[in-house]
């Protein structure tokens, strides 16, 4: 468990949620800081990645009451997709714009390619990936208990400083100390890979409300997504975003991991990597700033 994170803030989240609407995805709303076709620049983005579930198994499912309520408070993508099977190449694609030749869950890998963390650091921004049950900061183990390196792509890029690879327990007590972009990856039970939807929903309820409540008054964003579905060709996954810059409601625009990466890059003025260059940034869900 992330220290100091078991905060019962779900009531705050639900009270702040607006009535759902449907977004066309054709254009972003205009405003003082977010003009049509633009994405916002959140102070912080936290990306949480779960595992191997069909979209209908999570959002709206009785086994996932907290995640369903969280999705209802934000923008839910009804046509979101993983890019391949199995797990590992999806994580690499989300982080680097390409699976970089990875086609399985083998370990270890080492890449020299450009990646989101390197881009952020070069631009004077910050990045940290937090992995539950990672034995120690900078650890390069392939497996340790319920930690699996295959779900931790930043460790595969040795040019990155080891400080970007942190245990989940290192998540700062003061969210203002978070990096510009952070990834949070639960262990093999809590990510739903081994223990199913109820375990992941319970983990989310224990660890996410505090950040969500804080983000609403600190111009910050939560992204919840999954690596892949349960093995279908369509690879339809749950994905939603919650924050003060997001209009609650469902959106039918088709997105995938490259779309999410492109959006993160556009938020901070970074050039799109690999297949992210062939995607448009996510639109139609942003409020006027």
mmCIF file of C-alpha atoms in Angstrom:
data_model
loop_
_atom_site.group_PDB
_atom_site.id
_atom_site.type_symbol
_atom_site.label_atom_id
_atom_site.label_comp_id
_atom_site.label_asym_id
_atom_site.label_seq_id
_atom_site.Cartn_x
_atom_site.Cartn_y
_atom_site.Cartn_z
ATOM 1 C CA UNK A 1 0.000 0.000 0.000
ATOM 2 C CA UNK A 2 1.243 3.476 -0.792
ATOM 3 C CA UNK A 3 2.026 5.081 2.506
ATOM 4 C CA UNK A 4 -0.383 7.708 3.661
ATOM 5 C CA UNK A 5 -2.790 7.103 0.810
ATOM 6 C CA UNK A 6 -5.793 5.359 2.367
ATOM 7 C CA UNK A 7 -8.033 8.400 2.401
ATOM 8 C CA UNK A 8 -11.801 8.154 2.232
ATOM 9 C CA UNK A 9 -12.332 10.910 -0.331
ATOM 10 C CA UNK A 10 -14.812 9.144 -2.592
ATOM 11 C CA UNK A 11 -17.626 11.325 -1.267
ATOM 12 C CA UNK A 12 -15.723 14.429 -2.310
ATOM 13 C CA UNK A 13 -15.232 12.973 -5.770
ATOM 14 C CA UNK A 14 -18.882 12.100 -6.276
ATOM 15 C CA UNK A 15 -20.096 15.425 -4.922
ATOM 16 C CA UNK A 16 -17.922 17.244 -7.430
ATOM 17 C CA UNK A 17 -18.992 15.138 -10.391
ATOM 18 C CA UNK A 18 -21.133 16.837 -12.976
ATOM 19 C CA UNK A 19 -24.025 15.288 -14.865
ATOM 20 C CA UNK A 20 -22.683 13.135 -17.746
ATOM 21 C CA UNK A 21 -22.809 14.406 -21.304
ATOM 22 C CA UNK A 22 -21.633 12.972 -24.600
ATOM 23 C CA UNK A 23 -18.598 14.467 -26.336
ATOM 24 C CA UNK A 24 -18.309 14.302 -30.102
ATOM 25 C CA UNK A 25 -14.506 14.307 -30.040
ATOM 26 C CA UNK A 26 -14.365 16.623 -33.041
ATOM 27 C CA UNK A 27 -12.887 19.682 -31.322
ATOM 28 C CA UNK A 28 -11.847 20.975 -27.939
ATOM 29 C CA UNK A 29 -13.748 23.751 -26.210
ATOM 30 C CA UNK A 30 -12.354 27.252 -26.487
ATOM 31 C CA UNK A 31 -11.379 29.213 -23.413
ATOM 32 C CA UNK A 32 -8.761 31.434 -21.841
ATOM 33 C CA UNK A 33 -6.071 28.740 -21.805
ATOM 34 C CA UNK A 34 -7.460 25.948 -23.996
ATOM 35 C CA UNK A 35 -8.327 27.043 -27.525
ATOM 36 C CA UNK A 36 -10.044 24.863 -30.160
ATOM 37 C CA UNK A 37 -7.802 22.005 -31.228
ATOM 38 C CA UNK A 38 -5.491 22.462 -28.257
ATOM 39 C CA UNK A 39 -4.929 20.392 -25.162
ATOM 40 C CA UNK A 40 -4.413 21.823 -21.662
ATOM 41 C CA UNK A 41 -1.104 21.869 -19.809
ATOM 42 C CA UNK A 42 -1.839 20.311 -16.414
ATOM 43 C CA UNK A 43 0.509 20.990 -13.545
ATOM 44 C CA UNK A 44 0.721 17.220 -13.041
ATOM 45 C CA UNK A 45 -0.523 14.099 -14.804
ATOM 46 C CA UNK A 46 -0.801 10.725 -13.068
ATOM 47 C CA UNK A 47 -1.276 7.750 -15.406
ATOM 48 C CA UNK A 48 -2.475 4.515 -13.775
ATOM 49 C CA UNK A 49 -2.236 1.335 -15.847
ATOM 50 C CA UNK A 50 -4.246 -1.798 -15.045
ATOM 51 C CA UNK A 51 -4.204 -5.162 -16.800
ATOM 52 C CA UNK A 52 -6.049 -7.419 -19.195
ATOM 53 C CA UNK A 53 -9.699 -6.459 -18.900
ATOM 54 C CA UNK A 54 -12.434 -5.815 -21.452
ATOM 55 C CA UNK A 55 -14.034 -2.386 -21.232
ATOM 56 C CA UNK A 56 -17.399 -3.831 -20.168
ATOM 57 C CA UNK A 57 -15.764 -5.782 -17.340
ATOM 58 C CA UNK A 58 -14.824 -2.574 -15.508
ATOM 59 C CA UNK A 59 -16.795 0.578 -16.330
ATOM 60 C CA UNK A 60 -20.398 -0.126 -15.358
ATOM 61 C CA UNK A 61 -19.614 -3.550 -13.933
ATOM 62 C CA UNK A 62 -20.927 -4.406 -10.442
ATOM 63 C CA UNK A 63 -17.461 -5.746 -9.557
ATOM 64 C CA UNK A 64 -15.968 -2.270 -10.014
ATOM 65 C CA UNK A 65 -18.175 0.257 -8.176
ATOM 66 C CA UNK A 66 -15.368 2.691 -7.379
ATOM 67 C CA UNK A 67 -13.807 2.732 -10.843
ATOM 68 C CA UNK A 68 -17.281 3.077 -12.348
ATOM 69 C CA UNK A 69 -17.974 6.121 -10.149
ATOM 70 C CA UNK A 70 -14.577 7.559 -11.015
ATOM 71 C CA UNK A 71 -15.203 7.121 -14.741
ATOM 72 C CA UNK A 72 -18.573 8.855 -14.339
ATOM 73 C CA UNK A 73 -16.792 11.862 -12.843
ATOM 74 C CA UNK A 74 -14.598 12.207 -15.924
ATOM 75 C CA UNK A 75 -14.429 11.590 -19.656
ATOM 76 C CA UNK A 76 -14.906 7.925 -20.544
ATOM 77 C CA UNK A 77 -13.659 6.661 -23.911
ATOM 78 C CA UNK A 78 -16.021 4.079 -25.374
ATOM 79 C CA UNK A 79 -13.709 3.239 -28.286
ATOM 80 C CA UNK A 80 -10.285 2.913 -26.613
ATOM 81 C CA UNK A 81 -7.883 0.171 -27.690
ATOM 82 C CA UNK A 82 -4.664 -1.537 -26.802
ATOM 83 C CA UNK A 83 -2.316 -1.759 -29.760
ATOM 84 C CA UNK A 84 -1.368 -5.440 -29.562
ATOM 85 C CA UNK A 85 -1.119 -8.551 -27.367
ATOM 86 C CA UNK A 86 0.378 -9.554 -24.940
ATOM 87 C CA UNK A 87 1.112 -7.048 -22.156
ATOM 88 C CA UNK A 88 4.684 -5.848 -22.531
ATOM 89 C CA UNK A 89 4.611 -4.372 -26.050
ATOM 90 C CA UNK A 90 1.630 -2.221 -25.040
ATOM 91 C CA UNK A 91 3.572 -0.665 -22.164
ATOM 92 C CA UNK A 92 6.552 0.017 -24.416
ATOM 93 C CA UNK A 93 4.300 1.499 -27.109
ATOM 94 C CA UNK A 94 2.608 3.825 -24.613
ATOM 95 C CA UNK A 95 6.016 5.003 -23.396
ATOM 96 C CA UNK A 96 8.007 5.151 -26.643
ATOM 97 C CA UNK A 97 5.560 5.305 -29.562
ATOM 98 C CA UNK A 98 6.445 1.814 -30.745
ATOM 99 C CA UNK A 99 6.761 -1.693 -29.267
ATOM 100 C CA UNK A 100 10.415 -1.470 -30.405
ATOM 101 C CA UNK A 101 10.320 -5.030 -31.681
ATOM 102 C CA UNK A 102 8.923 -6.537 -28.473
ATOM 103 C CA UNK A 103 6.338 -9.213 -29.265
ATOM 104 C CA UNK A 104 6.118 -11.088 -25.952
ATOM 105 C CA UNK A 105 6.650 -10.771 -22.193
ATOM 106 C CA UNK A 106 10.327 -11.766 -22.245
ATOM 107 C CA UNK A 107 12.848 -10.047 -19.959
ATOM 108 C CA UNK A 108 15.188 -8.195 -19.878
ATOM 109 C CA UNK A 109 15.214 -5.675 -22.712
ATOM 110 C CA UNK A 110 17.432 -2.657 -23.278
ATOM 111 C CA UNK A 111 16.593 0.191 -25.669
ATOM 112 C CA UNK A 112 18.350 3.321 -26.875
ATOM 113 C CA UNK A 113 15.213 4.795 -28.449
ATOM 114 C CA UNK A 114 13.615 8.099 -27.542
ATOM 115 C CA UNK A 115 10.863 7.903 -24.944
ATOM 116 C CA UNK A 116 8.441 10.069 -23.000
ATOM 117 C CA UNK A 117 10.631 10.341 -19.890
ATOM 118 C CA UNK A 118 13.667 11.396 -21.892
ATOM 119 C CA UNK A 119 11.610 13.994 -23.741
ATOM 120 C CA UNK A 120 10.250 15.487 -20.536
ATOM 121 C CA UNK A 121 13.660 15.625 -18.879
ATOM 122 C CA UNK A 122 15.246 17.233 -21.945
ATOM 123 C CA UNK A 123 12.497 19.878 -21.912
ATOM 124 C CA UNK A 124 13.143 20.773 -18.277
ATOM 125 C CA UNK A 125 10.127 18.794 -17.051
ATOM 126 C CA UNK A 126 10.156 15.738 -14.796
ATOM 127 C CA UNK A 127 9.049 12.103 -14.946
ATOM 128 C CA UNK A 128 8.885 9.199 -12.495
ATOM 129 C CA UNK A 129 7.408 5.733 -12.876
ATOM 130 C CA UNK A 130 6.139 4.213 -9.614
ATOM 131 C CA UNK A 131 5.774 0.415 -9.521
ATOM 132 C CA UNK A 132 4.108 -1.410 -6.650
ATOM 133 C CA UNK A 133 6.436 -3.976 -5.002
ATOM 134 C CA UNK A 134 9.530 -2.800 -6.901
ATOM 135 C CA UNK A 135 12.249 -3.857 -4.413
ATOM 136 C CA UNK A 136 14.197 -0.576 -4.491
ATOM 137 C CA UNK A 137 14.671 2.572 -6.536
ATOM 138 C CA UNK A 138 16.469 1.779 -9.783
ATOM 139 C CA UNK A 139 16.021 -1.980 -9.366
ATOM 140 C CA UNK A 140 16.381 -3.909 -12.634
ATOM 141 C CA UNK A 141 14.997 -7.294 -11.543
ATOM 142 C CA UNK A 142 12.756 -9.093 -14.004
ATOM 143 C CA UNK A 143 10.516 -10.364 -11.204
ATOM 144 C CA UNK A 144 10.262 -9.827 -7.460
ATOM 145 C CA UNK A 145 7.202 -11.217 -5.725
ATOM 146 C CA UNK A 146 4.229 -9.619 -7.462
ATOM 147 C CA UNK A 147 6.357 -6.999 -9.220
ATOM 148 C CA UNK A 148 7.057 -7.689 -12.916
ATOM 149 C CA UNK A 149 9.505 -5.661 -15.005
ATOM 150 C CA UNK A 150 7.419 -6.377 -18.127
ATOM 151 C CA UNK A 151 4.962 -3.752 -16.794
ATOM 152 C CA UNK A 152 7.713 -1.194 -16.115
ATOM 153 C CA UNK A 153 9.047 0.057 -19.471
ATOM 154 C CA UNK A 154 11.202 2.940 -18.186
ATOM 155 C CA UNK A 155 13.640 0.478 -16.624
ATOM 156 C CA UNK A 156 14.436 -0.775 -20.148
ATOM 157 C CA UNK A 157 16.021 2.543 -21.153
ATOM 158 C CA UNK A 158 19.466 2.669 -19.489
ATOM 159 C CA UNK A 159 20.109 6.250 -20.615
ATOM 160 C CA UNK A 160 17.418 7.383 -18.186
ATOM 161 C CA UNK A 161 18.605 8.184 -14.653
ATOM 162 C CA UNK A 162 17.753 5.372 -12.229
ATOM 163 C CA UNK A 163 15.814 7.877 -10.126
ATOM 164 C CA UNK A 164 12.908 7.726 -12.597
ATOM 165 C CA UNK A 165 12.309 4.101 -11.540
ATOM 166 C CA UNK A 166 10.751 4.169 -8.072
ATOM 167 C CA UNK A 167 8.709 1.880 -5.795
ATOM 168 C CA UNK A 168 5.096 2.919 -5.333
ATOM 169 C CA UNK A 169 5.897 3.702 -1.707
ATOM 170 C CA UNK A 170 8.037 6.621 -2.910
ATOM 171 C CA UNK A 171 4.982 8.472 -4.203
ATOM 172 C CA UNK A 172 5.273 11.838 -2.398
ATOM 173 C CA UNK A 173 3.029 12.565 0.566
ATOM 174 C CA UNK A 174 2.526 16.069 -0.821
ATOM 175 C CA UNK A 175 1.168 15.680 -4.351
ATOM 176 C CA UNK A 176 2.656 19.048 -5.241
ATOM 177 C CA UNK A 177 6.001 17.211 -5.208
ATOM 178 C CA UNK A 178 4.906 14.839 -7.977
ATOM 179 C CA UNK A 179 6.810 15.029 -11.257
ATOM 180 C CA UNK A 180 5.207 16.616 -14.289
ATOM 181 C CA UNK A 181 4.130 13.180 -15.537
ATOM 182 C CA UNK A 182 4.035 10.104 -13.322
ATOM 183 C CA UNK A 183 3.007 6.537 -14.080
ATOM 184 C CA UNK A 184 1.668 4.318 -11.295
ATOM 185 C CA UNK A 185 1.541 0.579 -11.925
ATOM 186 C CA UNK A 186 -0.062 -1.749 -9.356
ATOM 187 C CA UNK A 187 1.389 -5.188 -8.677
ATOM 188 C CA UNK A 188 0.239 -8.355 -10.446
ATOM 189 C CA UNK A 189 -2.668 -8.802 -8.049
ATOM 190 C CA UNK A 190 -3.872 -5.233 -7.757
ATOM 191 C CA UNK A 191 -3.594 -4.540 -11.500
ATOM 192 C CA UNK A 192 -6.266 -7.256 -12.045
ATOM 193 C CA UNK A 193 -3.837 -9.570 -13.874
ATOM 194 C CA UNK A 194 -3.851 -12.285 -11.210
ATOM 195 C CA UNK A 195 -6.618 -11.306 -8.788
ATOM 196 C CA UNK A 196 -9.441 -9.968 -10.928
ATOM 197 C CA UNK A 197 -11.580 -6.841 -11.095
ATOM 198 C CA UNK A 198 -12.680 -6.644 -7.422
ATOM 199 C CA UNK A 199 -9.052 -6.581 -6.238
ATOM 200 C CA UNK A 200 -8.162 -3.808 -8.666
ATOM 201 C CA UNK A 201 -11.230 -1.801 -7.746
ATOM 202 C CA UNK A 202 -10.424 -2.107 -4.034
ATOM 203 C CA UNK A 203 -6.842 -0.979 -4.691
ATOM 204 C CA UNK A 204 -8.081 1.999 -6.693
ATOM 205 C CA UNK A 205 -10.519 2.997 -3.937
ATOM 206 C CA UNK A 206 -7.714 2.836 -1.377
ATOM 207 C CA UNK A 207 -5.144 4.790 -3.397
ATOM 208 C CA UNK A 208 -6.719 7.159 -5.904
ATOM 209 C CA UNK A 209 -9.326 9.343 -4.105
ATOM 210 C CA UNK A 210 -6.725 11.472 -2.341
ATOM 211 C CA UNK A 211 -5.039 12.406 -5.612
ATOM 212 C CA UNK A 212 -8.360 12.949 -7.399
ATOM 213 C CA UNK A 213 -9.589 15.298 -4.692
ATOM 214 C CA UNK A 214 -6.291 17.195 -4.695
ATOM 215 C CA UNK A 215 -6.117 17.356 -8.495
ATOM 216 C CA UNK A 216 -9.479 19.129 -8.690
ATOM 217 C CA UNK A 217 -8.047 22.190 -6.961
ATOM 218 C CA UNK A 218 -4.494 21.932 -8.325
ATOM 219 C CA UNK A 219 -4.998 21.839 -12.110
ATOM 220 C CA UNK A 220 -3.904 18.212 -12.371
ATOM 221 C CA UNK A 221 -5.112 15.192 -14.327
ATOM 222 C CA UNK A 222 -5.673 11.489 -13.693
ATOM 223 C CA UNK A 223 -5.540 9.035 -16.616
ATOM 224 C CA UNK A 224 -6.744 5.474 -15.996
ATOM 225 C CA UNK A 225 -6.142 2.927 -18.733
ATOM 226 C CA UNK A 226 -5.371 -0.755 -19.321
ATOM 227 C CA UNK A 227 -2.611 -2.423 -21.296
ATOM 228 C CA UNK A 228 -4.909 -4.759 -23.279
ATOM 229 C CA UNK A 229 -8.259 -6.509 -23.089
ATOM 230 C CA UNK A 230 -8.705 -10.212 -22.384
ATOM 231 C CA UNK A 231 -7.247 -11.254 -25.733
ATOM 232 C CA UNK A 232 -9.727 -10.195 -28.406
ATOM 233 C CA UNK A 233 -8.747 -8.980 -31.848
ATOM 234 C CA UNK A 234 -10.562 -5.676 -31.231
ATOM 235 C CA UNK A 235 -8.591 -5.086 -28.005
ATOM 236 C CA UNK A 236 -11.199 -2.728 -26.510
ATOM 237 C CA UNK A 237 -9.999 -1.458 -23.123
ATOM 238 C CA UNK A 238 -11.350 0.752 -20.324
ATOM 239 C CA UNK A 239 -9.883 4.253 -20.434
ATOM 240 C CA UNK A 240 -11.004 7.453 -18.726
ATOM 241 C CA UNK A 241 -9.617 10.798 -17.603
ATOM 242 C CA UNK A 242 -10.564 12.842 -14.542
ATOM 243 C CA UNK A 243 -9.560 16.376 -13.607
ATOM 244 C CA UNK A 244 -10.739 19.987 -13.468
ATOM 245 C CA UNK A 245 -9.899 20.464 -17.156
ATOM 246 C CA UNK A 246 -12.079 17.498 -18.220
ATOM 247 C CA UNK A 247 -15.779 17.615 -19.111
ATOM 248 C CA UNK A 248 -17.579 14.584 -17.615
ATOM 249 C CA UNK A 249 -19.319 12.312 -20.075
ATOM 250 C CA UNK A 250 -18.685 9.587 -22.621
ATOM 251 C CA UNK A 251 -16.838 10.171 -25.881
ATOM 252 C CA UNK A 252 -16.941 7.894 -28.945
ATOM 253 C CA UNK A 253 -13.665 9.059 -30.479
ATOM 254 C CA UNK A 254 -11.362 6.162 -31.255
ATOM 255 C CA UNK A 255 -8.123 6.260 -29.295
ATOM 256 C CA UNK A 256 -5.289 3.902 -28.455
ATOM 257 C CA UNK A 257 -2.018 4.006 -26.524
ATOM 258 C CA UNK A 258 -0.432 6.147 -29.228
ATOM 259 C CA UNK A 259 -3.273 8.669 -28.899
ATOM 260 C CA UNK A 260 -2.655 8.920 -25.158
ATOM 261 C CA UNK A 261 1.089 9.358 -25.708
ATOM 262 C CA UNK A 262 0.470 12.021 -28.379
ATOM 263 C CA UNK A 263 -1.808 13.901 -25.979
ATOM 264 C CA UNK A 264 0.758 13.847 -23.171
ATOM 265 C CA UNK A 265 3.417 15.073 -25.579
ATOM 266 C CA UNK A 266 1.219 17.881 -26.902
ATOM 267 C CA UNK A 267 0.440 18.969 -23.351
ATOM 268 C CA UNK A 268 4.101 19.831 -22.811
ATOM 269 C CA UNK A 269 5.126 20.876 -26.320
ATOM 270 C CA UNK A 270 7.043 17.682 -27.104
ATOM 271 C CA UNK A 271 7.426 16.229 -30.615
ATOM 272 C CA UNK A 272 5.388 13.044 -31.124
ATOM 273 C CA UNK A 273 7.324 9.792 -31.024
ATOM 274 C CA UNK A 274 6.881 6.968 -33.535
ATOM 275 C CA UNK A 275 3.268 6.043 -34.169
ATOM 276 C CA UNK A 276 2.089 8.899 -31.932
ATOM 277 C CA UNK A 277 2.877 11.183 -34.885
ATOM 278 C CA UNK A 278 0.116 9.468 -36.871
ATOM 279 C CA UNK A 279 -2.478 10.135 -34.162
ATOM 280 C CA UNK A 280 -4.314 13.305 -33.240
ATOM 281 C CA UNK A 281 -4.238 14.518 -29.650
ATOM 282 C CA UNK A 282 -7.402 13.741 -27.710
ATOM 283 C CA UNK A 283 -9.965 16.474 -28.195
ATOM 284 C CA UNK A 284 -13.529 17.368 -27.325
ATOM 285 C CA UNK A 285 -13.225 16.587 -23.613
ATOM 286 C CA UNK A 286 -11.450 19.692 -22.361
ATOM 287 C CA UNK A 287 -13.157 22.525 -20.506
ATOM 288 C CA UNK A 288 -12.462 26.184 -21.157
ATOM 289 C CA UNK A 289 -9.431 27.117 -19.091
#
